[in-house]
Amino acid sequence: MTTPERYLQHVLPTYGRFPLVPVRGAGARLWDETGKSYLDFCMGIAVCSLGHCHPRLVEAIRHQTGELMHVSNLYQSPLQAELAEEINVHHVRLPGKVFFSNSGAEANDGLIKSARRFGLKRPAADGSQRYEVVTFLQSFHGRTLGAMSATAQKKIHEGFDPLLPGFRYLPFNDIAALENAVRPETAAILLEPVQGEGGVITATPEFLRAVAALCKKHDLLLFFDEVQAGFGRCGDAMAWRVIAPEIEPDGISWAKGMGGGVPIGSFWLSDRAVDPGGTALSSLLGPGSHGSTYGGNPLVCAASLAVLREIREQDLEANATRQEAHIREIIGSWKLPIVTEIRGKGLLLGIGLDPALIPTPEGKTPALVIVNQLMAIGLLVPPAGPNTFRLLPPLNVTTAEVDEALAIIKGVLEGYCH
Ligand SMILES: *Cc1c(COP(=O)(O)O)cnc(C)c1O
């Protein structure tokens, strides 16, 4: 039986999968089972921050599997504590505390639960618990019942009613819509500083600042979902800092790039006081209030420490910023009418396509047509919405690799511009 045949027979058909069967990777390259090689600018959707099988990450995992892979959160893991310190001291650089989950959706569920605890501590004027979390159209927060309900996309909700109550959706980057956005039950606002799955849409500095001001004014928690954008991807350790660096969020969620390929997620809560008695926000989830069996085990923490230290020590954020400038300059110089815009920050970039120039068969989107064509000639990129494909190379990508990818893209896109 071939791999696609085994899938058909044994794996739930929840993903629309390409026929590609990758079996080996090194750096920015991936090989399929026939031995064909690809330049990988998908990177497991922004997961493999250091590229495939980076020696430092491989060695950290090898070493830790021989020491200790898992202990219960009943006990204390030096690696979990070290990773939390690394995140707080070197990446967030604000006083706070982290919880380790196994995915981005779980991290967001943690933030949603935190908002409810906060709403209990700081109730509405009539004494009732606040619980509502405001999120934004085109957002993506994950697929658990909680994270899916926070996600403001119809196609994600389809057939799964009733959703978890306590969410309201507003248009993104619309400052006027923020007025009247707050109700007595509202407790928090959650947003992606750079929306990823929804099409690579960057929050404007004005919008981010207006949201932060609204949170201050109405005693709401400000949460950033940096699951895709965080840890160097956007050109700074934290994505919001490339947009409005002075903002101090109350909570942050991460996953994808922080593990470089091992399943780890996390959320962070600020130490700031939430009442006159000085109760820290980060103290509201006390013993017994939240948990995860695997969360932050020694194996994934050793891996994540290697990834975050490599990003920091090699200043890969700066490389992301440099490569972004290079990519924007080169694509801009093509002056191809099919490219409507380049959106995003750092190495979370979306190339917007003019759908009118791309003949599209039934059931496909213009982005998928292009993505398939690029794959056929050796470049992997993920779509983002119907008319955009993403560039998500590893954070240590070289200019030569970027130029190779851009040459492939140019060749394909030129074919639509005669
Ligand atoms: C991928 C993603 C998630 C969900 O992460 P999972 O690990 O798939 O649960 C949440 N938020 C954002 C912004 C994402 O890109």
Short mmCIF file of C-alpha atoms and ligand atoms in Angstrom, two decimals, residues 45 47 102-108 139-144 147 151 192 194-197 225-229 253-256 264-265 390, ligand 1:
data_model
loop_
_atom_site.label_atom_id
_atom_site.label_comp_id
_atom_site.label_asym_id
_atom_site.label_seq_id
_atom_site.Cartn_x
_atom_site.Cartn_y
_atom_site.Cartn_z
CA ILE A 45 3.71 26.36 9.11
CA VAL A 47 7.18 25.65 13.32
CA ASN A 102 1.32 21.23 24.03
CA SER A 103 -0.22 23.38 21.31
CA GLY A 104 -1.40 26.84 20.39
CA ALA A 105 -5.09 26.10 20.83
CA GLU A 106 -4.44 24.87 24.37
CA ALA A 107 -2.41 27.98 25.13
CA ASN A 108 -5.34 30.13 24.01
CA SER A 139 -8.61 35.64 13.37
CA PHE A 140 -7.36 32.12 13.98
CA HIS A 141 -6.89 30.85 17.52
CA GLY A 142 -7.06 27.07 17.13
CA ARG A 143 -9.43 24.11 16.97
CA THR A 144 -10.35 23.14 20.52
CA ALA A 147 -10.05 28.34 20.76
CA THR A 151 -11.81 32.19 16.17
CA GLU A 192 -3.01 38.35 16.75
CA VAL A 194 -0.08 39.82 12.78
CA GLN A 195 -3.02 37.67 11.72
CA GLY A 196 -1.55 34.56 10.10
CA GLU A 197 -4.08 32.01 8.83
CA ASP A 225 -1.96 35.43 20.35
CA GLU A 226 1.64 35.09 19.14
CA VAL A 227 1.35 31.38 18.35
CA GLN A 228 2.52 31.94 14.78
CA ALA A 229 4.15 35.37 15.06
CA SER A 253 0.10 32.69 23.91
CA TRP A 254 2.74 30.88 21.85
CA ALA A 255 3.37 27.52 20.22
CA LYS A 256 4.58 26.77 16.65
CA ILE A 264 5.07 22.66 22.92
CA GLY A 265 2.91 25.70 23.58
CA ARG A 390 2.83 32.86 2.75
C1 LIG B 1 -1.63 27.75 14.48
C2 LIG B 1 -2.26 28.79 15.33
C3 LIG B 1 -3.01 28.46 16.46
C4 LIG B 1 -3.32 27.05 16.84
O1 LIG B 1 -2.19 26.33 17.19
P1 LIG B 1 -2.26 24.71 17.28
O2 LIG B 1 -0.90 24.36 17.78
O3 LIG B 1 -2.57 24.22 15.91
O4 LIG B 1 -3.32 24.39 18.26
C5 LIG B 1 -3.49 29.49 17.25
N1 LIG B 1 -3.26 30.78 16.93
C6 LIG B 1 -2.54 31.15 15.85
C7 LIG B 1 -2.29 32.58 15.58
C8 LIG B 1 -2.03 30.17 14.99
O5 LIG B 1 -1.36 30.52 13.90
#
